[in-house]
Amino acid sequence: MNQIKENILLIDEKETLERAITALKAVAGIDARITAREARLAGNITVDAIIEIVVEGNTYHYMAEIKRVDRFGTIGLAKNRMAKYPQPGLLVTPRVTVEMAEKCRALDLQFIDTLGNAYLKGPGLFVLITGQRPRDKKEFVLTTNETQQAGTPTALRMVFALLCKPELLNASYREIKQTAQVALGAVGWVFFDLNTRGLALGGHKKGDRRILERKRLIEEWVTNYPIKLRPKLNPRRFRAEDAEWWRKVDIAQYSAQWGGEVAAEKLTDYLRPAICTIYMNAGAVKKNLIKLVRDNKLRADDSGDIEILETFWDFASDENRPDIVPPLLVYADLLATTNPRNLETAQMIFEKHIRDTEAQN
């Protein structure tokens, strides 16, 4: 195990699980054992491991998801994934901060980490341990195959375009550059990175490129987008006098589209939006923003419930829903909130608007 920089060590999934089980015993006095690894269930569902936790003679069975948790979107993904497990799911991760633990508890997402932090809940069982820190001041990070390239804003822009427009995969570099709004020289590097990590095949030649791990690429994108790209979209906050103002607005007249909760409401008719998210064409944002604010009597407010961001792509959305950003972006916006109803709606959008596309490719 090599130290890659001060106070950070890499550990793999197997070691993460073993350390978490050891820490649970040391901190809480609770025994656990691994009964299976990488189990495949009915319905093509796979789990990283199956474990048993024994408390006061009672045995609790869990299906474990081993994942690094360094942002709230990861929690949402894990919660939705484990909702399909036939037995209770358990998030196993190197470290859960106090803030992350609070989010997990709010979502009723059980977890253990390598430091002894834990949230376990069942008949006759309740364990909540937070605030445990590395004793040797070294923080352990779960090893993945990700490289730095995977999480750059440039890579996220290009991967978004490829996921939303599969036909773009075998377009010319110049067309990809234009659609993804990236530099021409970056296109080849992103393909190289995807190939290196086994997510795609081919790169330089048109016609030989294909995505191999679309679902994994989607998960990676929605996890990285809120922290790596979204903050760079010049976010602005406003508030309206009328909370229902958005229902009466033709957002397209401002060269803009609905994202987040409003887009989700329009796609599912299920969610009552608390936050209005708008993506406005970056090329004419100044003119259109002034017009939007004036026409709808919005006022600047750093804690307002209206957020306006700039677009980062150059392709048309679904011709049937030109007022809504691509479903993948709606999905990512919802997961980043970790609001239980938003997560439920996100899963509905994934099943209806994203999984179908995945199946076709």
CSV table of C-alpha atoms in Angstrom, one decimal:
chain,number,residue,atom,x,y,z
A,1,MET,CA,0.0,0.0,0.0
A,2,ASN,CA,1.7,3.2,-1.2
A,3,GLN,CA,1.3,6.6,0.3
A,4,ILE,CA,0.3,8.9,-2.6
A,5,LYS,CA,0.3,12.2,-0.8
A,6,GLU,CA,0.5,13.4,2.8
A,7,ASN,CA,-2.2,11.9,5.1
A,8,ILE,CA,-3.9,10.0,2.3
A,9,LEU,CA,-3.7,6.2,1.7
A,10,LEU,CA,-5.5,4.1,-0.9
A,11,ILE,CA,-7.4,1.0,0.0
A,12,ASP,CA,-9.3,-1.3,-2.3
A,13,GLU,CA,-12.9,-2.6,-1.8
A,14,LYS,CA,-12.0,-5.8,-0.1
A,15,GLU,CA,-9.8,-4.0,2.4
A,16,THR,CA,-12.5,-1.3,2.9
A,17,LEU,CA,-15.0,-4.0,3.9
A,18,GLU,CA,-12.6,-5.8,6.2
A,19,ARG,CA,-11.5,-2.6,7.9
A,20,ALA,CA,-15.1,-1.5,8.4
A,21,ILE,CA,-16.0,-4.8,10.0
A,22,THR,CA,-12.9,-4.6,12.3
A,23,ALA,CA,-13.8,-1.0,13.3
A,24,LEU,CA,-17.4,-1.9,14.0
A,25,LYS,CA,-16.1,-4.6,16.5
A,26,ALA,CA,-13.5,-2.2,18.0
A,27,VAL,CA,-15.8,0.8,18.5
A,28,ALA,CA,-19.2,-0.7,19.0
A,29,GLY,CA,-18.4,-4.3,20.1
A,30,ILE,CA,-20.5,-5.7,17.3
A,31,ASP,CA,-19.5,-8.8,15.4
A,32,ALA,CA,-19.9,-9.1,11.6
A,33,ARG,CA,-18.8,-11.6,9.0
A,34,ILE,CA,-18.7,-11.7,5.2
A,35,THR,CA,-20.9,-14.6,3.8
A,36,ALA,CA,-20.5,-13.8,0.1
A,37,ARG,CA,-18.6,-11.4,-2.2
A,38,GLU,CA,-19.9,-9.9,-5.5
A,39,ALA,CA,-23.2,-11.8,-5.4
A,40,ARG,CA,-25.5,-11.8,-8.4
A,41,LEU,CA,-29.2,-11.8,-7.6
A,42,ALA,CA,-32.4,-12.2,-9.7
A,43,GLY,CA,-33.2,-9.4,-12.1
A,44,ASN,CA,-29.5,-8.9,-13.0
A,45,ILE,CA,-28.9,-7.2,-9.7
A,46,THR,CA,-25.4,-7.4,-8.3
A,47,VAL,CA,-24.2,-6.6,-4.8
A,48,ASP,CA,-20.6,-6.1,-3.6
A,49,ALA,CA,-20.9,-8.4,-0.6
A,50,ILE,CA,-23.4,-10.1,1.7
A,51,ILE,CA,-22.7,-9.8,5.4
A,52,GLU,CA,-24.2,-10.8,8.7
A,53,ILE,CA,-24.1,-8.6,11.8
A,54,VAL,CA,-24.7,-10.2,15.2
A,55,VAL,CA,-26.0,-8.2,18.1
A,56,GLU,CA,-27.0,-9.8,21.4
A,57,GLY,CA,-27.5,-13.2,19.7
A,58,ASN,CA,-29.6,-11.8,16.9
A,59,THR,CA,-28.4,-12.0,13.4
A,60,TYR,CA,-29.1,-9.3,10.8
A,61,HIS,CA,-28.4,-9.9,7.1
A,62,TYR,CA,-27.3,-7.1,4.9
A,63,MET,CA,-26.4,-6.6,1.2
A,64,ALA,CA,-23.4,-4.3,1.1
A,65,GLU,CA,-22.6,-1.5,-1.4
A,66,ILE,CA,-18.9,-0.6,-1.1
A,67,LYS,CA,-18.4,3.0,-2.3
A,68,ARG,CA,-16.5,6.1,-1.6
A,69,VAL,CA,-18.8,8.8,-0.2
A,70,ASP,CA,-17.3,12.3,-0.8
A,71,ARG,CA,-20.4,14.1,-2.0
A,72,PHE,CA,-24.1,14.0,-1.3
A,73,GLY,CA,-25.0,12.7,-4.8
A,74,THR,CA,-23.2,9.5,-4.0
A,75,ILE,CA,-25.6,8.9,-1.1
A,76,GLY,CA,-28.6,9.4,-3.4
A,77,LEU,CA,-27.3,6.9,-5.9
A,78,ALA,CA,-26.6,4.3,-3.2
A,79,LYS,CA,-30.0,4.8,-1.6
A,80,ASN,CA,-31.8,4.3,-5.0
A,81,ARG,CA,-29.6,1.3,-5.9
A,82,MET,CA,-30.2,-0.5,-2.5
A,83,ALA,CA,-33.9,0.1,-2.7
A,84,LYS,CA,-34.0,-2.8,-5.2
A,85,TYR,CA,-32.2,-5.3,-2.8
A,86,PRO,CA,-34.4,-8.0,-1.4
A,87,GLN,CA,-32.7,-7.6,2.0
A,88,PRO,CA,-31.6,-4.4,3.8
A,89,GLY,CA,-28.8,-2.6,2.1
A,90,LEU,CA,-25.7,-1.4,3.9
A,91,LEU,CA,-23.3,1.3,2.6
A,92,VAL,CA,-19.7,0.5,3.4
A,93,THR,CA,-17.2,3.3,2.9
A,94,PRO,CA,-13.8,4.5,4.1
A,95,ARG,CA,-15.2,7.5,6.0
A,96,VAL,CA,-18.5,9.1,6.7
A,97,THR,CA,-18.3,12.6,8.0
A,98,VAL,CA,-20.8,14.0,10.6
A,99,GLU,CA,-22.6,15.9,7.8
A,100,MET,CA,-22.8,12.8,5.6
A,101,ALA,CA,-24.0,10.7,8.6
A,102,GLU,CA,-26.9,13.2,9.1
A,103,LYS,CA,-27.9,12.8,5.5
A,104,CYS,CA,-27.7,9.0,5.6
A,105,ARG,CA,-29.9,9.0,8.7
A,106,ALA,CA,-32.4,11.3,7.2
A,107,LEU,CA,-32.7,8.9,4.2
A,108,ASP,CA,-32.6,5.9,6.5
A,109,LEU,CA,-29.5,4.7,4.7
A,110,GLN,CA,-27.6,2.3,7.0
A,111,PHE,CA,-23.8,2.5,6.9
A,112,ILE,CA,-20.5,1.5,8.5
A,113,ASP,CA,-17.1,2.9,7.8
A,114,THR,CA,-13.4,2.1,8.4
A,115,LEU,CA,-13.3,4.4,11.4
A,116,GLY,CA,-16.1,2.9,13.4
A,117,ASN,CA,-18.8,5.3,12.4
A,118,ALA,CA,-22.1,3.4,11.9
A,119,TYR,CA,-25.9,3.7,11.5
A,120,LEU,CA,-27.7,0.4,11.9
A,121,LYS,CA,-31.4,0.0,12.4
A,122,GLY,CA,-33.7,-3.0,12.6
A,123,PRO,CA,-36.0,-5.0,14.9
A,124,GLY,CA,-34.3,-4.7,18.3
A,125,LEU,CA,-31.4,-2.9,16.7
A,126,PHE,CA,-30.3,0.7,16.8
A,127,VAL,CA,-26.7,1.9,16.5
A,128,LEU,CA,-25.6,5.5,15.7
A,129,ILE,CA,-21.9,6.4,16.0
A,130,THR,CA,-20.6,9.5,14.3
A,131,GLY,CA,-17.5,11.8,14.7
A,132,GLN,CA,-14.9,9.0,14.7
A,133,ARG,CA,-11.7,10.3,13.2
A,134,PRO,CA,-8.5,8.6,12.0
A,135,ARG,CA,-6.3,8.0,15.0
A,136,ASP,CA,-3.1,8.3,13.0
A,137,LYS,CA,-4.3,11.4,11.2
A,138,LYS,CA,-4.3,9.5,7.9
A,139,GLU,CA,-7.5,9.4,5.9
A,140,PHE,CA,-8.2,6.3,3.9
A,141,VAL,CA,-9.6,6.7,0.4
A,142,LEU,CA,-11.3,3.9,-1.5
A,143,THR,CA,-9.3,3.0,-4.6
A,144,THR,CA,-11.2,3.3,-7.9
A,145,ASN,CA,-10.1,3.2,-11.5
A,146,GLU,CA,-11.0,6.9,-11.9
A,147,THR,CA,-8.2,9.2,-13.1
A,148,GLN,CA,-8.1,12.9,-12.7
A,149,GLN,CA,-9.3,13.3,-16.2
A,150,ALA,CA,-12.7,11.7,-15.3
A,151,GLY,CA,-13.7,14.5,-13.0
A,152,THR,CA,-12.6,17.5,-14.9
A,153,PRO,CA,-15.2,20.0,-16.1
A,154,THR,CA,-14.0,19.3,-19.7
A,155,ALA,CA,-14.5,15.6,-19.4
A,156,LEU,CA,-17.9,16.1,-17.7
A,157,ARG,CA,-19.1,18.3,-20.6
A,158,MET,CA,-18.0,15.8,-23.2
A,159,VAL,CA,-19.4,12.7,-21.5
A,160,PHE,CA,-22.7,14.5,-21.0
A,161,ALA,CA,-23.0,15.1,-24.7
A,162,LEU,CA,-22.0,11.5,-25.5
A,163,LEU,CA,-24.6,10.1,-23.0
A,164,CYS,CA,-27.4,12.4,-24.2
A,165,LYS,CA,-26.6,12.0,-27.9
A,166,PRO,CA,-25.3,8.5,-28.5
A,167,GLU,CA,-25.0,9.2,-32.3
A,168,LEU,CA,-22.3,11.8,-31.4
A,169,LEU,CA,-20.0,9.0,-30.3
A,170,ASN,CA,-18.9,8.4,-33.9
A,171,ALA,CA,-19.0,11.9,-35.1
A,172,SER,CA,-15.9,13.9,-36.1
A,173,TYR,CA,-13.8,15.5,-33.3
A,174,ARG,CA,-14.9,18.9,-34.5
A,175,GLU,CA,-18.5,18.0,-34.2
A,176,ILE,CA,-18.0,16.6,-30.7
A,177,LYS,CA,-16.0,19.8,-29.8
A,178,GLN,CA,-18.9,22.0,-30.9
A,179,THR,CA,-21.6,20.0,-29.3
A,180,ALA,CA,-19.8,19.5,-26.0
A,181,GLN,CA,-18.4,23.0,-25.9
A,182,VAL,CA,-14.8,21.8,-25.2
A,183,ALA,CA,-11.5,22.4,-26.8
A,184,LEU,CA,-10.6,20.3,-29.9
A,185,GLY,CA,-7.5,18.9,-28.2
A,186,ALA,CA,-9.4,17.6,-25.3
A,187,VAL,CA,-11.6,15.2,-27.3
A,188,GLY,CA,-8.9,12.6,-27.9
A,189,TRP,CA,-7.7,12.8,-24.3
A,190,VAL,CA,-11.3,12.1,-22.9
A,191,PHE,CA,-11.6,9.1,-25.3
A,192,PHE,CA,-8.2,7.9,-24.2
A,193,ASP,CA,-9.3,8.1,-20.5
A,194,LEU,CA,-12.6,6.3,-21.1
A,195,ASN,CA,-10.7,3.5,-22.9
A,196,THR,CA,-8.1,3.2,-20.2
A,197,ARG,CA,-10.7,2.7,-17.6
A,198,GLY,CA,-12.7,0.2,-19.6
A,199,LEU,CA,-15.7,2.5,-20.1
A,200,ALA,CA,-15.4,2.9,-23.8
A,201,LEU,CA,-13.7,1.3,-26.8
A,202,GLY,CA,-12.1,3.1,-29.8
A,203,GLY,CA,-11.2,6.7,-30.1
A,204,HIS,CA,-9.3,8.2,-33.0
A,205,LYS,CA,-11.2,6.5,-35.9
A,206,LYS,CA,-14.9,7.3,-36.6
A,207,GLY,CA,-17.1,4.2,-36.6
A,208,ASP,CA,-15.1,2.1,-34.1
A,209,ARG,CA,-16.1,3.9,-30.9
A,210,ARG,CA,-18.7,2.5,-28.5
A,211,ILE,CA,-19.5,2.8,-24.8
A,212,LEU,CA,-19.0,-0.4,-22.9
A,213,GLU,CA,-20.2,0.6,-19.4
A,214,ARG,CA,-23.0,3.1,-19.9
A,215,LYS,CA,-24.6,2.6,-16.5
A,216,ARG,CA,-21.3,3.0,-14.7
A,217,LEU,CA,-20.5,6.1,-16.8
A,218,ILE,CA,-23.9,7.6,-15.9
A,219,GLU,CA,-23.3,7.0,-12.2
A,220,GLU,CA,-19.8,8.5,-12.4
A,221,TRP,CA,-21.2,11.6,-14.2
A,222,VAL,CA,-24.1,12.3,-11.9
A,223,THR,CA,-21.7,11.9,-8.9
A,224,ASN,CA,-19.1,14.3,-10.2
A,225,TYR,CA,-21.4,16.9,-11.9
A,226,PRO,CA,-22.7,18.7,-8.8
A,227,ILE,CA,-19.2,19.3,-7.3
A,228,LYS,CA,-16.9,19.6,-10.3
A,229,LEU,CA,-19.0,21.3,-13.1
A,230,ARG,CA,-22.1,22.8,-11.6
A,231,PRO,CA,-20.3,25.4,-9.5
A,232,LYS,CA,-18.6,26.7,-12.6
A,233,LEU,CA,-21.9,27.5,-14.4
A,234,ASN,CA,-22.0,31.0,-12.9
A,235,PRO,CA,-24.9,30.3,-10.5
A,236,ARG,CA,-27.2,33.1,-9.5
A,237,ARG,CA,-30.0,33.2,-6.9
A,238,PHE,CA,-33.3,35.0,-7.0
A,239,ARG,CA,-36.7,35.1,-5.3
A,240,ALA,CA,-40.2,35.8,-6.8
A,241,GLU,CA,-43.2,37.5,-5.2
A,242,ASP,CA,-45.4,34.7,-6.4
A,243,ALA,CA,-44.2,31.2,-5.5
A,244,GLU,CA,-46.1,29.7,-8.4
A,245,TRP,CA,-44.7,32.2,-11.0
A,246,TRP,CA,-43.0,29.5,-13.0
A,247,ARG,CA,-46.3,27.9,-14.0
A,248,LYS,CA,-47.2,30.9,-16.1
A,249,VAL,CA,-43.8,31.3,-17.8
A,250,ASP,CA,-42.7,30.3,-21.3
A,251,ILE,CA,-39.1,29.8,-20.4
A,252,ALA,CA,-38.0,29.2,-24.0
A,253,GLN,CA,-38.5,32.9,-24.8
A,254,TYR,CA,-35.5,33.6,-22.6
A,255,SER,CA,-33.3,31.1,-24.4
A,256,ALA,CA,-33.6,28.9,-21.3
A,257,GLN,CA,-34.9,25.6,-20.1
A,258,TRP,CA,-36.1,24.2,-16.8
A,259,GLY,CA,-33.9,21.8,-14.8
A,260,GLY,CA,-34.1,20.2,-11.4
A,261,GLU,CA,-37.5,20.0,-9.6
A,262,VAL,CA,-39.5,22.0,-12.1
A,263,ALA,CA,-38.3,19.8,-14.9
A,264,ALA,CA,-39.1,16.8,-12.8
A,265,GLU,CA,-42.6,18.0,-12.1
A,266,LYS,CA,-43.2,18.4,-15.8
A,267,LEU,CA,-41.8,15.0,-16.6
A,268,THR,CA,-43.6,13.1,-13.9
A,269,ASP,CA,-46.4,15.2,-12.6
A,270,TYR,CA,-45.4,13.9,-9.2
A,271,LEU,CA,-43.2,16.4,-7.5
A,272,ARG,CA,-44.1,19.8,-6.1
A,273,PRO,CA,-41.1,22.0,-6.7
A,274,ALA,CA,-39.5,23.9,-3.8
A,275,ILE,CA,-36.5,25.1,-5.9
A,276,CYS,CA,-36.8,26.5,-9.5
A,277,THR,CA,-33.7,25.7,-11.5
A,278,ILE,CA,-33.2,27.4,-14.8
A,279,TYR,CA,-30.4,26.7,-17.4
A,280,MET,CA,-29.9,29.7,-19.6
A,281,ASN,CA,-28.0,29.8,-22.9
A,282,ALA,CA,-24.5,31.0,-22.0
A,283,GLY,CA,-24.1,33.0,-25.1
A,284,ALA,CA,-26.8,35.5,-24.4
A,285,VAL,CA,-27.3,35.2,-20.7
A,286,LYS,CA,-26.9,38.9,-19.8
A,287,LYS,CA,-29.7,40.1,-22.1
A,288,ASN,CA,-32.1,37.2,-21.3
A,289,LEU,CA,-31.5,37.3,-17.5
A,290,ILE,CA,-32.4,41.0,-17.4
A,291,LYS,CA,-35.6,40.3,-19.3
A,292,LEU,CA,-36.5,37.3,-17.1
A,293,VAL,CA,-36.0,39.3,-13.9
A,294,ARG,CA,-37.9,42.2,-15.2
A,295,ASP,CA,-40.9,40.3,-16.7
A,296,ASN,CA,-41.4,38.1,-13.6
A,297,LYS,CA,-40.5,40.6,-10.9
A,298,LEU,CA,-37.6,38.6,-9.5
A,299,ARG,CA,-35.2,40.0,-7.0
A,300,ALA,CA,-31.7,39.0,-6.2
A,301,ASP,CA,-31.4,36.9,-3.0
A,302,ASP,CA,-28.4,34.7,-2.1
A,303,SER,CA,-30.7,32.2,-0.3
A,304,GLY,CA,-33.5,32.5,-2.9
A,305,ASP,CA,-35.5,29.5,-4.2
A,306,ILE,CA,-34.7,30.3,-7.9
A,307,GLU,CA,-31.3,29.3,-9.2
A,308,ILE,CA,-30.1,30.3,-12.7
A,309,LEU,CA,-27.1,28.5,-14.3
A,310,GLU,CA,-25.5,28.7,-17.7
A,311,THR,CA,-25.8,25.9,-20.2
A,312,PHE,CA,-22.7,23.8,-21.0
A,313,TRP,CA,-23.9,22.0,-24.1
A,314,ASP,CA,-24.9,22.9,-27.7
A,315,PHE,CA,-27.6,20.5,-28.8
A,316,ALA,CA,-31.3,20.4,-28.9
A,317,SER,CA,-33.3,18.7,-26.2
A,318,ASP,CA,-36.3,16.4,-26.9
A,319,GLU,CA,-38.4,18.1,-29.6
A,320,ASN,CA,-41.5,17.1,-27.5
A,321,ARG,CA,-40.1,18.9,-24.5
A,322,PRO,CA,-37.9,21.8,-25.7
A,323,ASP,CA,-38.5,23.7,-22.4
A,324,ILE,CA,-36.7,21.0,-20.3
A,325,VAL,CA,-33.0,20.1,-20.1
A,326,PRO,CA,-32.0,16.6,-21.0
A,327,PRO,CA,-33.3,14.0,-18.4
A,328,LEU,CA,-29.8,13.0,-17.4
A,329,LEU,CA,-29.3,16.5,-16.0
A,330,VAL,CA,-32.6,16.6,-14.3
A,331,TYR,CA,-31.6,13.2,-12.7
A,332,ALA,CA,-28.3,14.7,-11.5
A,333,ASP,CA,-29.9,17.8,-10.1
A,334,LEU,CA,-32.4,15.8,-8.0
A,335,LEU,CA,-29.8,13.3,-6.7
A,336,ALA,CA,-27.6,16.1,-5.5
A,337,THR,CA,-30.4,17.4,-3.1
A,338,THR,CA,-30.7,14.0,-1.2
A,339,ASN,CA,-34.3,15.0,-0.5
A,340,PRO,CA,-36.2,11.7,-0.1
A,341,ARG,CA,-39.0,12.7,-2.5
A,342,ASN,CA,-36.5,14.1,-5.0
A,343,LEU,CA,-34.6,10.8,-4.9
A,344,GLU,CA,-37.9,8.9,-5.5
A,345,THR,CA,-38.7,11.1,-8.5
A,346,ALA,CA,-35.1,10.8,-9.8
A,347,GLN,CA,-35.5,7.0,-9.9
A,348,MET,CA,-38.8,7.4,-11.8
A,349,ILE,CA,-37.0,9.6,-14.4
A,350,PHE,CA,-34.1,7.2,-14.6
A,351,GLU,CA,-36.5,4.2,-15.3
A,352,LYS,CA,-38.6,6.1,-17.9
A,353,HIS,CA,-36.2,8.4,-19.6
A,354,ILE,CA,-32.7,7.2,-19.1
A,355,ARG,CA,-32.8,3.4,-18.8
A,356,ASP,CA,-34.7,3.2,-22.1
A,357,THR,CA,-31.9,5.1,-23.8
A,358,GLU,CA,-29.4,2.8,-22.1
A,359,ALA,CA,-31.2,-0.3,-23.4
A,360,GLN,CA,-31.2,1.0,-27.0
A,361,ASN,CA,-27.4,1.5,-26.9
